[in-house]
Amino acid sequence: MFDSRHIKTFHEVVRTGSYSAAARALGYTQPAITQQMKALERDVGTPLFIRAGRGLRLSEAGEALSRHAAAILGSMSAAEEQIHALTRLRAGRVRVCAFPSANTILIPETMARLAAGHPGIHVDLLGDKPPESLQRLVRGECDITLAFTYPGLHDHVPDELVEIPLLEDQLTVLLPAGHPLARRRAVQLTDLAQERWIAGCLRCRTNLLHECGEQGFAPDIVFTTDDGLAVQAMVAAGLGVAMVPALVLSFLCHPRVSGRPLQPASRRQISAYVLREHLRIPATTQVLAELKTVASHKTGC
């Protein structure tokens, strides 16, 4: 392994034609240049210069090294500049994996803040729901995962992940327009025991079963879909009622559907997850900071 300082000095000796000229150009003493070249020749294992009268000429090994020295120094300079940019938050690429409603509500505002304050940080956006999204983080397919959990459902989070809580999202019930319960400010879950239900993703459906079970009944689930827009359309058509997070209602609002808070109140926790060592990467920590700021302004908090 060559010392980069020695390569820089060697390149200057070749450019100027002598140790003394290289010393003046670099601000070194001539003995210091001589010692560096001897050290480089020990690393190479063969002489790099041949004395020719009062001057120097390159040996065959010296010629070979000279052909690569400029490229080596150029690559090192580019690498140093890139590292400086990353550590000073001028540049960086962060892969974020989020579930659909987070991609619609939290991510756009976060990216807008980054574009305004840190335009060199670029976000690659992936879409997936927990627990798959957490596994993608463990496998190294993303740098940050946004996921949600429900009270009473004990999810396993891999030990190597760090959780950063972002917000609590109120659960609501969707009712078709004209439903008698739509006139209330909030709806008791037990009042919906005889209703037909439209269920969402596996995690949401599991929570629906848990919440209803806690109130002493099993919901009559007649349709299941991961599509939030389809859930609202089915409710609007009178096919059933649905339990959805308030965050979803902030961007999906069917004119023939009413959303009412549930009683007893229930919320899902939305958090960001990262590998512990990624907390030392400036671009990743900046994206997390912007996510926390955006989440703090949401009504679900």
Coordinates of N, CA, C and O in Angstrom, one line a residue, residues 190-262:
T190 N -68.8 -0.6 20.0 CA -69.8 -1.6 20.3 C -71.1 -1.3 19.5 O -71.9 -2.2 19.2
D191 N -71.3 0.0 19.1 CA -72.5 0.3 18.3 C -72.4 -0.2 16.9 O -73.3 -0.2 16.1
L192 N -71.2 -0.7 16.5 CA -70.9 -1.2 15.1 C -70.9 -2.7 15.1 O -70.5 -3.3 14.1
A193 N -71.3 -3.4 16.2 CA -71.1 -4.8 16.3 C -71.9 -5.6 15.2 O -71.5 -6.7 14.8
Q194 N -73.1 -5.0 14.8 CA -73.9 -5.7 13.8 C -73.6 -5.3 12.4 O -74.3 -5.7 11.4
E195 N -72.6 -4.4 12.2 CA -72.3 -3.9 10.8 C -71.5 -4.9 10.0 O -70.8 -5.8 10.6
R196 N -71.5 -4.8 8.7 CA -70.6 -5.5 7.9 C -69.3 -4.6 7.7 O -69.4 -3.4 7.7
W197 N -68.2 -5.2 7.6 CA -66.9 -4.5 7.7 C -66.1 -4.6 6.4 O -66.1 -5.7 5.8
I198 N -65.4 -3.5 6.0 CA -64.4 -3.6 4.9 C -63.1 -3.5 5.6 O -62.8 -2.5 6.4
A199 N -62.2 -4.5 5.5 CA -60.9 -4.6 6.2 C -59.8 -4.2 5.2 O -59.9 -4.4 4.0
G200 N -58.7 -3.7 5.8 CA -57.5 -3.3 5.1 C -56.4 -4.3 5.0 O -56.7 -5.5 4.9
C201 N -55.2 -3.8 5.1 CA -54.0 -4.7 5.0 C -54.0 -5.7 6.2 O -54.8 -5.6 7.1
L202 N -53.1 -6.7 6.1 CA -53.1 -7.8 7.1 C -52.9 -7.2 8.5 O -53.6 -7.6 9.5
R203 N -52.0 -6.3 8.7 CA -51.8 -5.7 10.0 C -53.0 -4.9 10.5 O -53.4 -5.0 11.7
C204 N -53.6 -4.1 9.6 CA -54.8 -3.4 10.0 C -56.0 -4.3 10.3 O -56.8 -4.1 11.2
R205 N -56.1 -5.4 9.5 CA -57.2 -6.4 9.7 C -57.0 -7.1 11.1 O -58.0 -7.3 11.8
T206 N -55.7 -7.4 11.4 CA -55.5 -8.0 12.7 C -55.8 -7.1 13.8 O -56.4 -7.5 14.8
N207 N -55.5 -5.8 13.7 CA -55.9 -4.9 14.7 C -57.4 -4.7 14.8 O -57.9 -4.6 15.9
L208 N -58.1 -4.7 13.7 CA -59.6 -4.6 13.7 C -60.2 -5.8 14.5 O -61.0 -5.6 15.4
L209 N -59.7 -7.0 14.3 CA -60.1 -8.2 15.0 C -59.8 -8.0 16.5 O -60.7 -8.4 17.4
H210 N -58.6 -7.5 16.8 CA -58.2 -7.3 18.2 C -59.1 -6.3 18.9 O -59.6 -6.5 20.0
E211 N -59.3 -5.1 18.3 CA -60.1 -4.1 18.9 C -61.5 -4.5 19.1 O -62.1 -4.3 20.2
C212 N -62.1 -5.2 18.1 CA -63.5 -5.6 18.3 C -63.6 -6.7 19.4 O -64.5 -6.8 20.2
G213 N -62.6 -7.6 19.4 CA -62.6 -8.7 20.4 C -62.5 -8.1 21.8 O -63.1 -8.6 22.7
E214 N -61.8 -7.0 22.0 CA -61.7 -6.3 23.3 C -63.0 -5.8 23.7 O -63.3 -5.7 24.9
Q215 N -63.9 -5.5 22.7 CA -65.3 -5.0 23.0 C -66.3 -6.1 23.0 O -67.5 -5.8 23.1
G216 N -65.9 -7.3 22.9 CA -66.8 -8.4 23.0 C -67.5 -8.9 21.8 O -68.5 -9.6 21.9
F217 N -67.0 -8.6 20.6 CA -67.7 -9.1 19.4 C -66.6 -9.3 18.3 O -65.5 -8.8 18.3
A218 N -67.0 -10.2 17.3 CA -66.2 -10.4 16.2 C -66.8 -9.7 15.0 O -68.0 -9.9 14.6
P219 N -66.0 -8.9 14.3 CA -66.5 -8.1 13.1 C -66.9 -9.1 12.0 O -66.1 -10.0 11.7
D220 N -67.9 -8.7 11.3 CA -68.3 -9.5 10.1 C -67.6 -8.9 8.9 O -68.1 -7.9 8.3
I221 N -66.4 -9.4 8.5 CA -65.6 -8.8 7.5 C -66.1 -9.4 6.1 O -66.0 -10.7 5.9
V222 N -66.6 -8.6 5.3 CA -67.1 -9.1 4.0 C -66.2 -8.8 2.8 O -66.3 -9.4 1.8
F223 N -65.3 -7.8 2.9 CA -64.4 -7.5 1.9 C -63.0 -7.1 2.5 O -63.0 -6.5 3.6
T224 N -62.0 -7.4 1.8 CA -60.6 -7.0 2.3 C -59.8 -6.5 1.1 O -59.8 -7.0 0.0
T225 N -59.2 -5.3 1.3 CA -58.4 -4.7 0.3 C -57.3 -3.8 0.9 O -57.5 -3.2 1.9
D226 N -56.1 -3.8 0.3 CA -55.1 -2.9 0.7 C -55.2 -1.5 0.1 O -54.5 -0.6 0.5
D227 N -56.2 -1.3 -0.8 CA -56.4 0.0 -1.5 C -57.3 0.9 -0.7 O -58.5 0.7 -0.5
G228 N -56.7 2.0 -0.1 CA -57.5 2.9 0.7 C -58.6 3.6 0.0 O -59.7 3.8 0.5
L229 N -58.4 3.9 -1.3 CA -59.4 4.5 -2.1 C -60.6 3.5 -2.4 O -61.8 3.9 -2.3
A230 N -60.2 2.2 -2.6 CA -61.3 1.2 -2.8 C -62.1 1.0 -1.5 O -63.3 0.8 -1.6
V231 N -61.4 1.1 -0.3 CA -62.2 1.0 0.9 C -63.2 2.1 1.0 O -64.4 1.8 1.3
Q232 N -62.9 3.3 0.7 CA -63.8 4.4 0.8 C -65.0 4.2 -0.2 O -66.1 4.5 0.1
A233 N -64.6 3.8 -1.4 CA -65.6 3.6 -2.4 C -66.6 2.5 -2.0 O -67.9 2.6 -2.2
M234 N -66.1 1.4 -1.4 CA -67.0 0.4 -0.9 C -67.9 0.9 0.2 O -69.1 0.6 0.3
V235 N -67.4 1.7 1.1 CA -68.2 2.3 2.2 C -69.2 3.2 1.6 O -70.4 3.2 2.0
A236 N -68.8 4.0 0.6 CA -69.8 4.9 0.0 C -70.9 4.2 -0.7 O -72.1 4.7 -0.7
A237 N -70.6 3.0 -1.2 CA -71.7 2.2 -1.9 C -72.5 1.5 -0.9 O -73.5 0.7 -1.3
G238 N -72.3 1.6 0.4 CA -73.1 1.0 1.4 C -72.8 -0.5 1.7 O -73.6 -1.2 2.2
L239 N -71.6 -0.9 1.3 CA -71.2 -2.3 1.4 C -70.8 -2.7 2.8 O -70.7 -3.8 3.2
G240 N -70.4 -1.7 3.6 CA -70.0 -1.9 5.0 C -69.3 -0.6 5.6 O -69.3 0.4 4.9
V241 N -68.8 -0.8 6.8 CA -68.1 0.3 7.4 C -66.6 -0.1 7.5 O -66.3 -1.3 7.2
A242 N -65.7 0.8 7.9 CA -64.3 0.5 7.9 C -63.6 1.3 9.0 O -64.1 2.4 9.4
M243 N -62.6 0.7 9.5 CA -61.7 1.4 10.5 C -60.4 1.8 9.8 O -59.7 1.0 9.2
V244 N -60.2 3.1 9.8 CA -59.0 3.6 9.1 C -58.3 4.7 9.9 O -58.9 5.3 10.8
P245 N -57.0 4.9 9.7 CA -56.3 5.9 10.4 C -56.7 7.3 9.9 O -57.0 7.5 8.7
A246 N -56.6 8.3 10.8 CA -57.0 9.7 10.4 C -56.0 10.2 9.3 O -56.4 11.0 8.5
L247 N -54.8 9.7 9.3 CA -53.8 10.2 8.3 C -54.3 9.9 6.9 O -54.1 10.6 6.0
V248 N -55.0 8.7 6.7 CA -55.5 8.4 5.4 C -56.6 9.4 5.0 O -56.7 9.7 3.8
L249 N -57.4 9.8 5.9 CA -58.5 10.7 5.6 C -58.0 12.1 5.2 O -58.7 12.9 4.6
S250 N -56.8 12.4 5.5 CA -56.2 13.7 5.1 C -56.0 13.9 3.6 O -55.8 15.0 3.1
F251 N -55.9 12.7 2.9 CA -55.7 12.8 1.5 C -56.8 12.0 0.7 O -56.8 12.1 -0.5
L252 N -57.6 11.2 1.4 CA -58.7 10.5 0.7 C -60.0 11.0 1.4 O -60.2 10.8 2.6
C253 N -60.8 11.6 0.7 CA -62.1 12.1 1.3 C -63.2 12.0 0.3 O -63.5 12.9 -0.5
H254 N -63.8 10.8 0.3 CA -65.0 10.5 -0.6 C -66.2 11.4 -0.2 O -66.5 11.5 1.0
P255 N -66.8 12.0 -1.1 CA -68.0 12.9 -0.7 C -69.1 12.2 -0.1 O -69.9 12.8 0.6
R256 N -69.2 10.9 -0.3 CA -70.4 10.2 0.3 C -70.0 9.3 1.5 O -70.6 8.3 1.8
V257 N -68.9 9.7 2.1 CA -68.4 9.0 3.3 C -68.1 9.9 4.4 O -67.7 11.1 4.2
S258 N -68.5 9.5 5.6 CA -68.3 10.3 6.8 C -67.3 9.6 7.7 O -67.4 8.4 8.0
G259 N -66.3 10.3 8.2 CA -65.3 9.8 9.2 C -65.6 10.3 10.6 O -65.7 11.5 10.8
R260 N -65.7 9.4 11.6 CA -65.9 9.7 12.9 C -64.9 9.1 13.9 O -64.6 7.9 13.7
P261 N -64.4 9.8 14.9 CA -63.5 9.2 15.8 C -64.1 8.0 16.6 O -65.3 8.0 16.8
L262 N -63.3 7.0 16.9 CA -63.8 5.8 17.6 C -63.7 6.0 19.1 O -62.8 6.7 19.6

